[in-house]
Short mmCIF file of C-alpha atoms and ligand atoms in Angstrom, two decimals:
data_model
loop_
_atom_site.label_atom_id
_atom_site.label_comp_id
_atom_site.label_asym_id
_atom_site.label_seq_id
_atom_site.Cartn_x
_atom_site.Cartn_y
_atom_site.Cartn_z
CA UNK A 1 42.91 113.02 181.62
CA UNK A 2 43.34 116.35 179.51
CA UNK A 3 41.07 116.05 176.14
CA UNK A 4 42.10 114.14 173.64
CA UNK A 5 41.80 114.44 170.03
CA UNK A 6 40.03 112.47 167.17
CA UNK A 7 42.53 110.08 165.44
CA UNK A 8 42.33 112.45 162.55
CA UNK A 9 43.10 115.28 163.76
CA UNK A 10 46.12 113.78 166.43
CA UNK A 11 49.95 115.70 164.50
CA UNK A 12 52.41 113.52 165.21
CA UNK A 13 55.53 114.35 164.47
CA UNK A 14 58.70 112.12 164.00
CA UNK A 15 62.09 114.19 165.88
CA UNK A 16 65.64 112.39 164.94
CA UNK A 17 68.20 114.14 166.01
CA UNK A 18 71.07 114.18 162.74
CA UNK A 19 74.32 114.37 163.00
CA UNK A 20 77.14 114.17 160.11
CA UNK A 21 73.86 110.84 158.92
CA UNK A 22 74.34 111.09 155.26
CA UNK A 23 75.02 107.21 155.27
CA UNK A 24 72.20 106.68 157.00
CA UNK A 25 69.53 108.84 156.33
CA UNK A 26 67.85 107.58 152.85
CA UNK A 27 67.69 104.40 154.77
CA UNK A 28 65.92 106.24 157.74
CA UNK A 29 63.94 108.71 155.11
CA UNK A 30 61.92 105.18 153.44
CA UNK A 31 61.60 102.79 156.90
CA UNK A 32 60.03 106.22 157.97
CA UNK A 33 57.65 107.08 155.17
CA UNK A 34 56.42 103.87 154.86
CA UNK A 35 55.96 103.86 158.69
CA UNK A 36 54.18 107.31 158.58
CA UNK A 37 51.73 106.26 155.49
CA UNK A 38 50.57 103.23 157.54
CA UNK A 39 49.96 104.69 160.60
CA UNK A 40 47.81 107.43 158.31
CA UNK A 41 46.56 105.37 155.54
CA UNK A 42 45.60 101.70 157.15
CA UNK A 43 45.75 102.10 160.98
CA UNK A 44 44.98 105.85 161.12
CA UNK A 45 45.64 106.60 163.55
CA UNK A 46 47.08 109.39 163.38
CA UNK A 47 46.21 112.87 161.34
CA UNK A 48 48.30 113.36 157.70
CA UNK A 49 49.80 116.11 159.09
CA UNK A 50 51.88 114.26 161.42
CA UNK A 51 55.63 114.48 159.53
CA UNK A 52 58.98 113.23 160.18
CA UNK A 53 61.27 116.02 161.71
CA UNK A 54 65.23 115.75 161.55
CA UNK A 55 67.03 117.61 162.97
CA UNK A 56 69.92 118.51 161.39
CA UNK A 57 73.03 119.15 163.93
CA UNK A 58 75.66 121.73 161.99
CA UNK A 59 76.80 118.68 160.42
CA UNK A 60 80.34 118.26 158.00
CA UNK A 61 79.35 116.20 155.61
CA UNK A 62 75.81 115.97 153.23
CA UNK A 63 73.32 115.42 156.32
CA UNK A 64 70.92 118.70 155.09
CA UNK A 65 71.88 118.57 151.79
CA UNK A 66 70.47 115.17 151.90
CA UNK A 67 67.61 116.62 154.03
CA UNK A 68 65.70 118.81 151.72
CA UNK A 69 66.92 116.51 148.94
CA UNK A 70 64.27 114.34 151.03
CA UNK A 71 61.95 116.89 151.78
CA UNK A 72 61.64 117.53 148.38
CA UNK A 73 61.26 114.13 147.78
CA UNK A 74 58.06 113.04 149.79
CA UNK A 75 56.61 117.13 150.86
CA UNK A 76 53.98 116.00 152.41
CA UNK A 77 55.99 113.74 154.67
CA UNK A 78 59.57 115.12 155.41
CA UNK A 79 60.62 118.78 157.03
CA UNK A 80 63.88 120.10 158.31
CA UNK A 81 65.78 122.02 160.31
CA UNK A 82 69.27 123.32 159.98
CA UNK A 83 70.93 124.48 163.63
CA UNK A 84 73.74 126.97 163.05
CA UNK A 85 76.69 124.68 165.03
CA UNK A 86 77.68 120.82 166.18
CA UNK A 87 75.39 121.73 169.20
CA UNK A 88 75.56 117.78 170.71
CA UNK A 89 72.16 115.19 170.87
CA UNK A 90 70.42 117.10 173.94
CA UNK A 91 70.65 120.36 172.21
CA UNK A 92 69.24 119.24 168.15
CA UNK A 93 67.14 117.03 170.53
CA UNK A 94 66.28 120.25 172.04
CA UNK A 95 66.05 122.25 169.34
CA UNK A 96 63.50 119.28 167.27
CA UNK A 97 61.55 119.85 170.27
CA UNK A 98 60.82 122.80 170.05
CA UNK A 99 60.62 123.63 167.25
CA UNK A 100 57.87 121.12 166.77
CA UNK A 101 56.12 121.92 169.27
CA UNK A 102 53.65 124.17 168.10
CA UNK A 103 52.50 122.31 165.59
CA UNK A 104 51.50 119.49 167.27
CA UNK A 105 49.73 117.29 169.23
CA UNK A 106 52.49 115.43 170.63
CA UNK A 107 56.28 114.47 168.95
CA UNK A 108 58.28 111.67 168.57
CA UNK A 109 61.73 110.86 169.44
CA UNK A 110 64.19 108.70 168.00
CA UNK A 111 67.75 108.46 167.04
CA UNK A 112 68.51 108.88 162.87
CA UNK A 113 70.12 105.74 163.06
CA UNK A 114 66.79 103.50 163.22
CA UNK A 115 68.22 101.78 166.75
CA UNK A 116 65.59 101.69 167.71
CA UNK A 117 62.09 99.59 166.63
CA UNK A 118 59.48 102.01 165.15
CA UNK A 119 56.98 99.53 165.51
CA UNK A 120 56.79 100.25 168.84
CA UNK A 121 55.19 103.42 168.14
CA UNK A 122 51.70 102.38 168.20
CA UNK A 123 52.44 101.22 171.73
CA UNK A 124 53.07 104.89 172.01
CA UNK A 125 50.54 106.16 171.23
CA UNK A 126 48.18 104.36 172.33
CA UNK A 127 50.10 105.24 175.91
CA UNK A 128 48.91 108.55 175.66
CA UNK A 129 45.49 107.37 174.41
CA UNK A 130 45.60 105.93 177.34
CA UNK A 131 46.32 108.95 179.47
CA UNK A 132 50.00 109.96 179.36
CA UNK A 133 51.30 112.74 178.65
CA UNK A 134 54.41 111.53 178.30
CA UNK A 135 55.70 108.02 177.63
CA UNK A 136 58.90 106.57 178.61
CA UNK A 137 60.54 104.55 175.57
CA UNK A 138 63.20 101.37 177.22
CA UNK A 139 65.23 98.75 175.68
CA UNK A 140 64.34 95.38 176.84
CA UNK A 141 68.14 94.00 176.73
CA UNK A 142 71.50 96.19 175.93
CA UNK A 143 73.22 92.53 173.87
CA UNK A 144 73.97 95.38 171.43
CA UNK A 145 75.70 97.14 173.00
CA UNK A 146 79.43 96.14 174.01
CA UNK A 147 80.67 94.86 177.45
CA UNK A 148 82.53 98.08 177.79
CA UNK A 149 79.01 99.74 177.38
CA UNK A 150 77.02 97.55 179.11
CA UNK A 151 79.51 97.59 182.32
CA UNK A 152 79.37 101.73 182.35
CA UNK A 153 75.49 102.17 181.03
CA UNK A 154 74.33 99.93 184.54
CA UNK A 155 77.72 101.38 186.95
CA UNK A 156 76.17 105.24 185.56
CA UNK A 157 72.37 104.97 186.17
CA UNK A 158 73.51 102.78 189.55
CA UNK A 159 75.30 105.55 190.44
CA UNK A 160 72.69 108.18 189.11
CA UNK A 161 69.70 106.97 191.42
CA UNK A 162 71.55 107.36 194.20
CA UNK A 163 72.59 110.81 193.24
CA UNK A 164 68.19 111.01 193.43
CA UNK A 165 68.27 111.26 189.71
CA UNK A 166 64.54 110.16 188.82
CA UNK A 167 65.94 108.92 185.33
CA UNK A 168 64.66 105.72 184.34
CA UNK A 169 67.47 103.51 183.44
CA UNK A 170 67.56 101.36 180.10
CA UNK A 171 65.12 104.87 179.17
CA UNK A 172 67.08 105.93 175.68
CA UNK A 173 65.21 109.28 174.06
CA UNK A 174 63.33 107.27 172.36
CA UNK A 175 60.59 109.42 173.68
CA UNK A 176 56.68 109.97 173.35
CA UNK A 177 55.99 113.75 174.31
CA UNK A 178 52.98 115.90 174.37
CA UNK A 179 51.95 119.28 173.72
CA UNK A 180 51.63 120.47 177.41
CA UNK A 181 54.06 118.31 178.16
CA UNK A 182 56.52 120.01 176.21
CA UNK A 183 54.98 123.48 177.29
CA UNK A 184 56.55 122.60 180.03
CA UNK A 185 60.10 121.73 178.83
CA UNK A 186 59.59 124.74 177.31
CA UNK A 187 60.31 126.54 180.58
CA UNK A 188 63.83 125.33 181.71
CA UNK A 189 66.01 127.19 180.87
CA UNK A 190 69.45 125.43 181.65
CA UNK A 191 71.95 125.99 178.94
CA UNK A 192 73.87 121.75 180.53
CA UNK A 193 71.24 119.56 178.63
CA UNK A 194 70.46 115.93 180.71
CA UNK A 195 66.90 115.23 179.37
CA UNK A 196 66.53 112.22 180.53
CA UNK A 197 66.98 113.45 184.28
CA UNK A 198 65.06 116.24 183.26
CA UNK A 199 61.74 114.89 181.91
CA UNK A 200 60.67 112.96 184.95
CA UNK A 201 60.99 115.98 186.73
CA UNK A 202 58.20 117.65 185.32
CA UNK A 203 56.17 115.75 185.97
CA UNK A 204 52.35 114.57 184.26
CA UNK A 205 51.30 111.54 184.25
CA UNK A 206 53.35 109.48 182.66
CA UNK A 207 53.53 105.27 181.14
CA UNK A 208 55.67 102.95 179.79
CA UNK A 209 57.04 101.60 176.72
CA UNK A 210 59.23 97.98 176.05
CA UNK A 211 61.61 98.74 172.66
CA UNK A 212 63.75 95.60 170.94
CA UNK A 213 67.72 97.59 170.13
CA UNK A 214 69.22 96.59 166.78
CA UNK A 215 73.00 97.13 165.76
CA UNK A 216 73.00 99.94 163.89
CA UNK A 217 73.08 98.89 159.94
CA UNK A 218 74.76 102.15 158.37
CA UNK A 219 77.65 104.55 159.01
CA UNK A 220 79.22 104.90 162.71
CA UNK A 221 78.21 105.89 165.50
CA UNK A 222 78.68 109.63 166.29
CA UNK A 223 79.01 109.39 170.54
CA UNK A 224 82.58 110.09 170.85
CA UNK A 225 83.52 109.07 174.29
CA UNK A 226 84.29 112.55 175.06
CA UNK A 227 80.85 113.73 174.35
CA UNK A 228 79.61 110.35 175.96
CA UNK A 229 81.69 111.99 178.80
CA UNK A 230 79.43 115.39 179.05
CA UNK A 231 76.72 114.03 178.90
CA UNK A 232 76.91 112.06 182.17
CA UNK A 233 78.95 114.49 184.05
CA UNK A 234 75.85 117.23 182.98
CA UNK A 235 73.75 114.26 184.61
CA UNK A 236 75.36 113.96 187.81
CA UNK A 237 75.62 117.53 188.53
CA UNK A 238 72.52 118.88 186.57
CA UNK A 239 70.63 116.81 189.15
CA UNK A 240 72.56 116.62 193.01
CA UNK A 241 75.15 118.80 195.51
CA UNK A 242 75.95 114.97 196.04
CA UNK A 243 79.12 114.68 195.89
CA UNK A 244 79.55 118.92 196.53
CA UNK A 245 77.66 117.11 200.26
CA UNK A 246 79.95 114.20 199.58
CA UNK A 247 83.15 116.10 199.72
CA UNK A 248 82.19 117.16 203.53
CA UNK A 249 82.28 114.55 204.64
CA UNK A 250 85.24 113.48 203.52
CA UNK A 251 86.88 116.50 204.35
CA UNK A 252 84.91 116.60 208.44
CA UNK A 253 86.72 112.63 209.20
CA UNK A 254 90.14 113.31 207.94
CA UNK A 255 90.20 116.39 210.34
CA UNK A 256 88.80 113.89 212.79
CA UNK A 257 91.51 111.66 212.22
CA UNK A 258 94.15 114.09 212.08
CA UNK A 259 93.41 115.19 215.32
CA UNK A 260 93.41 111.58 216.83
CA UNK A 261 96.45 110.65 215.29
CA UNK A 262 97.80 114.71 216.49
CA UNK A 263 96.52 113.56 219.87
CA UNK A 264 98.69 109.69 219.29
CA UNK A 265 101.92 111.47 218.91
CA UNK A 266 101.84 113.24 221.78
CA UNK A 267 100.95 111.15 224.24
CA UNK A 268 103.66 109.63 222.41
CA UNK A 269 105.93 112.27 222.77
CA UNK A 270 105.51 113.01 226.34
CA UNK A 271 105.60 108.65 226.82
CA UNK A 272 109.71 108.87 225.19
CA UNK A 273 108.83 107.28 222.18
CA UNK A 274 110.07 108.26 218.87
CA UNK A 275 109.10 107.82 216.19
CA UNK A 276 110.58 107.63 213.48
CA UNK A 277 108.18 109.27 211.11
CA UNK A 278 108.62 109.79 207.79
CA UNK A 279 106.41 107.42 206.09
CA UNK A 280 103.36 108.34 207.86
CA UNK A 281 104.15 112.01 207.38
CA UNK A 282 105.07 112.05 203.61
CA UNK A 283 101.20 109.11 203.18
CA UNK A 284 99.71 111.78 205.38
CA UNK A 285 100.98 114.20 202.94
CA UNK A 286 99.67 112.47 199.99
CA UNK A 287 96.60 111.43 200.92
CA UNK A 288 95.20 114.49 201.39
CA UNK A 289 96.87 115.96 198.84
CA UNK A 290 94.53 114.29 196.81
CA UNK A 291 91.22 114.15 198.06
CA UNK A 292 92.23 117.81 199.23
CA UNK A 293 92.97 117.87 194.59
CA UNK A 294 90.24 115.95 194.55
CA UNK A 295 87.16 117.95 196.05
CA UNK A 296 88.82 121.04 194.38
CA UNK A 297 87.99 119.89 191.24
CA UNK A 298 84.27 118.50 192.74
CA UNK A 299 83.71 121.86 193.82
CA UNK A 300 85.50 123.31 190.74
CA UNK A 301 82.78 121.24 188.11
CA UNK A 302 80.70 122.85 189.57
CA UNK A 303 81.54 126.41 189.81
CA UNK A 304 81.85 126.44 186.16
CA UNK A 305 79.04 124.56 185.50
CA UNK A 306 77.62 127.50 187.60
CA UNK A 307 79.15 130.00 184.90
CA UNK A 308 77.83 128.69 182.16
CA UNK A 309 74.19 128.59 182.95
CA UNK A 310 74.77 132.97 184.09
CA UNK A 311 75.50 133.28 181.34
CA UNK A 312 72.73 131.98 179.52
CA UNK A 313 73.82 131.51 176.82
CA UNK A 314 71.56 130.62 173.59
CA UNK A 315 71.88 127.08 173.32
CA UNK A 316 71.00 126.91 169.76
CA UNK A 317 70.43 128.41 166.61
CA UNK A 318 68.45 127.57 163.37
CA UNK A 319 69.97 128.41 160.36
CA UNK A 320 67.82 127.21 158.30
CA UNK A 321 64.85 125.41 157.57
CA UNK A 322 62.90 123.43 155.09
CA UNK A 323 59.12 122.32 155.20
CA UNK A 324 57.95 123.38 157.32
CA UNK A 325 55.07 125.27 156.72
CA UNK A 326 52.17 122.66 157.59
CA UNK A 327 50.71 124.56 154.52
CA UNK A 328 53.63 124.03 151.89
CA UNK A 329 52.94 120.20 152.40
CA UNK A 330 49.96 119.60 152.05
N1 UDP B 401 74.09 113.05 167.47
C1 UDP B 401 73.72 114.20 167.91
N2 UDP B 401 74.98 115.68 167.38
C2 UDP B 401 76.13 114.46 168.26
C3 UDP B 401 75.64 114.14 168.24
C4 UDP B 401 74.97 112.31 167.55
O1 UDP B 401 72.53 115.02 167.46
O2 UDP B 401 76.60 115.36 168.29
C5 UDP B 401 73.21 113.03 166.78
C6 UDP B 401 73.21 111.39 165.61
O3 UDP B 401 72.88 111.48 164.50
C7 UDP B 401 72.27 109.69 166.48
C8 UDP B 401 71.74 109.70 168.18
O4 UDP B 401 72.04 111.63 168.91
O5 UDP B 401 71.03 110.40 165.56
C9 UDP B 401 72.27 109.13 168.79
O6 UDP B 401 73.96 109.41 168.22
P1 UDP B 401 74.23 107.52 167.92
O7 UDP B 401 73.44 106.65 166.82
O8 UDP B 401 75.75 108.68 166.81
O9 UDP B 401 74.67 107.23 169.44
P2 UDP B 401 74.72 105.25 170.19
O10 UDP B 401 73.22 105.02 169.17
O11 UDP B 401 76.78 105.01 169.58
O12 UDP B 401 74.60 105.81 171.27
MG1 MG B 402 73.07 104.80 167.55
#
């Protein structure tokens, strides 16, 4: 186990990506500042240099203005960074973690709507004290999710497991990471990010903490179906080439079947059986056409991602910061 600083020197950054969260920010900031004060003053678990870091993911509403106001109102507790564009939850989270990396000893990431129970923070901290460099938050139940989300999430995680990804089932992005594991994370340069799959790849001693999820109290979900599908595809294509292998297997099987069919047709021909053949022919054309298109699609998905990765475009730009300098905040 790497040496741990005494509690009063341990700097924690709570990292919260925010996209169009004007309805929820005031409530979240209020709950988080009193939690932070409690952790610093009453429980004496962390240093007073600990901060709440809001990452504005290029919001179109007043989110950034509100972060600036909140930072001015709580200069010793709240700071923020403003991304130049909406880069999606995973990139915004990464931006926050990388910004916090050199300023703190540990980060805990969570959603800005505080659906995840902030009272689990003490459990995260004690797992860190016990030697974990990464602590995964695992939700107790999915009762707050719609039937559709529950069913798709369960099917998706089963598929990820089958594909060989080590993403923890029911683990959202509520997670503690130490500076050491953040340094390791900074060395991955992929553009299509799926942190839930990537972080278990880093290794290090890790643990889990169970927490409850509640319904979103203010504002609406910012994860549109399109964003969710993009995340799901990133999860699959970033960690496994098994779908491509599967295509190879299906292709080989179909090839074998077609050889057998040709043999049967030749035998039939010499035996004098004339087969009408219309149904067989049209079925084969449709079937093979479908399989081919699907296969090209899957391969295309990988080729596309390869294209994006080779360009190595920057994942985000920080347009503005507020309250980030430790000295300013003190
Ligand atoms: N989010 C983000 N960028 C986006 C979409 C979402 O930073 O493009 C943030 C959002 O502000 C929230 C977190 O990601 O802090 C999770 O989103 P949300 O709560 O809307 O998702 P849900 O809980 O409905 O899955
Ligand atoms: Mg939410």
